[in-house]
Amino acid sequence: MPQLVADRKIAAHELQTVEAYCVAVANMRLAEEAIRKYGMTFESDSGPKRRPETTILKENIEAARRLAAELGLTPASRGKNNGGMPGDGSASEFGVDI
């Protein structure tokens, strides 16, 4: 993120996308931790079932991948990202002009 801000590739109106990306990555990590701790399956009355965390992990991997491409964080998307709207020179709540 700091490099994208420095290169003026992220505009202020895109901060919600950055936040959504961060939430998706955090959810991925939580799901991975639960899977590591409890395993991929659990026993139910009808036999083994996939843990819900496997679906949570898959959904958040897909969301993070999609958001990363929107933000120019993937090699393929970097060349397509021409930058956001120019800043006005004032510092944002994050201490940078974005």
Coordinates of N, CA and C in Angstrom, one line a residue:
M1 N 0.8 -1.2 0.0 CA 0.0 0.0 0.0 C 0.9 1.3 0.0
P2 N 1.9 1.3 0.8 CA 2.7 2.6 0.8 C 3.2 2.9 -0.6
Q3 N 3.7 1.9 -1.3 CA 4.2 2.2 -2.7 C 3.1 2.6 -3.6
L4 N 1.9 2.0 -3.5 CA 0.8 2.5 -4.4 C 0.4 3.9 -4.0
V5 N 0.4 4.3 -2.8 CA 0.1 5.7 -2.4 C 1.2 6.6 -3.0
A6 N 2.5 6.2 -2.8 CA 3.6 7.0 -3.3 C 3.5 7.2 -4.8
D7 N 3.1 6.1 -5.5 CA 3.0 6.2 -7.0 C 1.7 6.8 -7.4
R8 N 0.8 7.2 -6.5 CA -0.5 7.8 -6.7 C -1.4 6.9 -7.5
K9 N -1.3 5.6 -7.1 CA -2.2 4.6 -7.8 C -3.5 4.4 -7.0
I10 N -3.5 4.9 -5.8 CA -4.7 4.8 -4.9 C -5.3 6.1 -4.6
A11 N -6.5 6.3 -4.9 CA -7.2 7.6 -4.7 C -8.0 7.5 -3.4
A12 N -8.4 8.6 -2.8 CA -9.1 8.6 -1.5 C -10.4 7.9 -1.7
H13 N -11.1 7.9 -2.8 CA -12.4 7.2 -2.9 C -12.2 5.7 -3.0
E14 N -11.0 5.3 -3.1 CA -10.7 3.8 -3.2 C -10.4 3.2 -1.9
L15 N -10.4 4.0 -0.8 CA -10.0 3.5 0.5 C -10.9 2.4 1.0
Q16 N -12.2 2.5 0.6 CA -13.1 1.5 1.0 C -12.8 0.1 0.4
T17 N -12.2 0.2 -0.8 CA -11.8 -1.1 -1.5 C -10.6 -1.6 -0.7
V18 N -9.7 -0.7 -0.3 CA -8.5 -1.2 0.5 C -9.0 -1.8 1.8
E19 N -9.9 -1.2 2.4 CA -10.5 -1.7 3.7 C -11.1 -3.1 3.4
A20 N -11.9 -3.2 2.4 CA -12.5 -4.5 2.1 C -11.5 -5.6 1.8
Y21 N -10.4 -5.2 1.2 CA -9.3 -6.2 0.9 C -8.7 -6.6 2.3
C22 N -8.4 -5.7 3.1 CA -7.8 -6.0 4.4 C -8.8 -6.9 5.3
V23 N -10.1 -6.6 5.2 CA -11.0 -7.5 5.9 C -11.0 -8.9 5.4
A24 N -11.0 -9.0 4.0 CA -11.0 -10.3 3.4 C -9.7 -11.1 3.8
V25 N -8.6 -10.4 3.8 CA -7.3 -11.1 4.2 C -7.4 -11.5 5.7
A26 N -7.9 -10.6 6.6 CA -8.1 -11.0 8.0 C -9.0 -12.2 8.2
N27 N -10.1 -12.2 7.4 CA -11.0 -13.3 7.5 C -10.4 -14.6 7.0
M28 N -9.6 -14.5 6.0 CA -8.8 -15.7 5.5 C -7.9 -16.2 6.6
R29 N -7.2 -15.4 7.3 CA -6.3 -15.8 8.3 C -7.1 -16.5 9.5
L30 N -8.2 -15.9 9.9 CA -9.0 -16.5 10.9 C -9.5 -17.9 10.5
A31 N -10.0 -18.0 9.3 CA -10.5 -19.3 8.8 C -9.3 -20.3 8.8
E32 N -8.2 -19.9 8.3 CA -7.0 -20.8 8.2 C -6.6 -21.2 9.6
E33 N -6.6 -20.3 10.6 CA -6.3 -20.7 12.0 C -7.3 -21.8 12.5
A34 N -8.6 -21.6 12.3 CA -9.6 -22.5 12.7 C -9.4 -23.9 12.0
I35 N -9.1 -23.9 10.8 CA -8.9 -25.1 10.0 C -7.6 -25.8 10.6
R36 N -6.6 -25.1 10.8 CA -5.4 -25.6 11.4 C -5.6 -26.3 12.8
K37 N -6.4 -25.6 13.5 CA -6.7 -26.0 14.9 C -7.7 -27.2 14.9
Y38 N -8.8 -27.2 14.1 CA -9.8 -28.1 14.2 C -9.9 -29.1 13.1
G39 N -9.1 -28.9 12.0 CA -9.2 -29.7 10.8 C -10.2 -29.3 9.8
M40 N -10.2 -30.0 8.7 CA -11.1 -29.6 7.6 C -12.5 -30.2 7.7
T41 N -12.7 -31.2 8.6 CA -14.0 -31.8 8.7 C -14.3 -32.0 10.2
F42 N -15.6 -32.3 10.4 CA -16.1 -32.6 11.7 C -17.1 -33.8 11.6
E43 N -17.3 -34.5 12.7 CA -18.2 -35.6 12.7 C -19.6 -35.1 13.0
S44 N -20.6 -35.4 12.2 CA -22.0 -35.0 12.5 C -22.7 -36.4 12.7
D45 N -24.0 -36.3 13.0 CA -24.8 -37.5 13.1 C -24.9 -38.3 11.8
S46 N -24.8 -37.6 10.7 CA -24.8 -38.3 9.4 C -23.5 -38.6 8.8
G47 N -22.4 -38.4 9.6 CA -21.1 -38.7 9.1 C -20.2 -37.4 9.0
P48 N -19.0 -37.5 8.4 CA -18.1 -36.4 8.3 C -18.7 -35.3 7.4
K49 N -18.4 -34.1 7.8 CA -18.9 -32.9 7.1 C -17.7 -31.9 7.0
R50 N -17.7 -31.1 6.0 CA -16.7 -30.0 5.9 C -17.0 -29.0 6.9
R51 N -15.9 -28.4 7.5 CA -16.1 -27.4 8.5 C -16.5 -26.1 7.7
P52 N -17.4 -25.3 8.3 CA -17.8 -24.0 7.7 C -16.7 -23.1 7.3
E53 N -15.6 -23.2 8.1 CA -14.4 -22.3 7.8 C -13.8 -22.6 6.5
T54 N -14.0 -23.8 5.9 CA -13.5 -24.0 4.6 C -14.2 -23.2 3.5
T55 N -15.5 -23.0 3.7 CA -16.2 -22.1 2.8 C -15.9 -20.7 3.0
I56 N -15.7 -20.3 4.3 CA -15.3 -18.9 4.6 C -14.0 -18.6 4.0
L57 N -13.0 -19.6 4.1 CA -11.7 -19.4 3.5 C -11.8 -19.2 2.0
K58 N -12.5 -20.1 1.3 CA -12.6 -20.0 -0.1 C -13.3 -18.7 -0.6
E59 N -14.3 -18.3 0.1 CA -15.0 -17.0 -0.3 C -14.1 -15.8 -0.1
N60 N -13.3 -15.8 1.0 CA -12.4 -14.7 1.2 C -11.2 -14.7 0.3
I61 N -10.7 -15.8 0.0 CA -9.6 -15.9 -1.0 C -10.1 -15.3 -2.3
E62 N -11.3 -15.7 -2.8 CA -11.8 -15.1 -4.0 C -12.0 -13.6 -3.9
A63 N -12.5 -13.2 -2.8 CA -12.8 -11.7 -2.6 C -11.4 -11.0 -2.6
A64 N -10.4 -11.5 -1.9 CA -9.1 -10.8 -1.8 C -8.5 -10.8 -3.2
R65 N -8.6 -11.9 -3.9 CA -8.0 -11.9 -5.3 C -8.6 -10.9 -6.2
R66 N -10.0 -10.8 -6.1 CA -10.7 -9.8 -6.9 C -10.3 -8.4 -6.5
L67 N -10.3 -8.1 -5.2 CA -10.0 -6.8 -4.8 C -8.5 -6.4 -5.0
A68 N -7.6 -7.4 -4.9 CA -6.2 -7.1 -5.2 C -6.0 -6.7 -6.7
A69 N -6.8 -7.3 -7.6 CA -6.7 -7.0 -9.0 C -7.2 -5.5 -9.2
E70 N -8.3 -5.2 -8.5 CA -8.9 -3.8 -8.6 C -7.9 -2.8 -8.1
L71 N -7.1 -3.2 -7.1 CA -6.2 -2.2 -6.5 C -4.8 -2.2 -7.2
G72 N -4.6 -3.1 -8.2 CA -3.3 -3.1 -8.9 C -2.3 -3.8 -8.1
L73 N -2.7 -4.8 -7.2 CA -1.7 -5.5 -6.4 C -1.2 -6.8 -7.1
T74 N -1.7 -7.2 -8.2 CA -1.3 -8.4 -8.9 C -0.4 -8.0 -10.1
P75 N 0.5 -8.9 -10.5 CA 1.4 -8.5 -11.6 C 0.6 -8.2 -12.9
A76 N -0.5 -8.9 -13.1 CA -1.3 -8.7 -14.3 C -2.0 -7.3 -14.3
S77 N -2.5 -6.9 -13.1 CA -3.3 -5.7 -12.9 C -2.4 -4.5 -12.8
R78 N -1.1 -4.6 -12.4 CA -0.3 -3.4 -12.2 C -0.2 -2.6 -13.5
G79 N 0.0 -3.2 -14.6 CA 0.1 -2.5 -15.9 C -1.2 -1.8 -16.3
K80 N -2.3 -2.3 -15.8 CA -3.6 -1.7 -16.2 C -4.0 -0.5 -15.3
N81 N -3.4 -0.4 -14.1 CA -3.7 0.6 -13.1 C -3.0 1.9 -13.4
N82 N -3.7 2.8 -14.0 CA -3.0 4.1 -14.3 C -3.1 5.2 -13.2
G83 N -3.6 4.8 -12.1 CA -3.6 5.7 -11.0 C -5.0 6.3 -10.8
G84 N -5.2 6.7 -9.6 CA -6.5 7.3 -9.2 C -6.5 8.8 -9.5
M85 N -7.5 9.5 -9.0 CA -7.6 10.9 -9.1 C -6.5 11.6 -8.3
P86 N -6.0 12.7 -8.8 CA -4.9 13.4 -8.1 C -5.4 13.9 -6.8
G87 N -4.6 13.9 -5.8 CA -4.9 14.5 -4.5 C -4.9 16.0 -4.5
D88 N -5.4 16.6 -3.4 CA -5.4 18.0 -3.4 C -4.3 18.6 -2.6
G89 N -3.3 17.8 -2.2 CA -2.1 18.2 -1.4 C -2.3 18.2 0.1
S90 N -3.6 17.9 0.5 CA -3.8 17.8 2.0 C -3.6 16.4 2.5
A91 N -3.2 16.3 3.7 CA -3.0 14.9 4.3 C -4.4 14.3 4.6
S92 N -4.5 13.0 4.4 CA -5.7 12.3 4.8 C -5.5 11.9 6.2
E93 N -6.5 11.1 6.7 CA -6.5 10.6 8.1 C -5.3 9.7 8.2
F94 N -4.7 9.2 7.1 CA -3.6 8.3 7.2 C -2.2 9.0 7.1
G95 N -2.3 10.3 7.0 CA -1.1 11.1 7.0 C -0.4 11.3 5.6
V96 N -1.1 10.9 4.6 CA -0.6 11.0 3.2 C -1.6 11.7 2.3
D97 N -1.1 12.3 1.2 CA -1.9 12.9 0.2 C -2.3 11.9 -0.8
I98 N -3.6 11.4 -0.7 CA -4.0 10.4 -1.6 C -5.3 10.8 -2.4

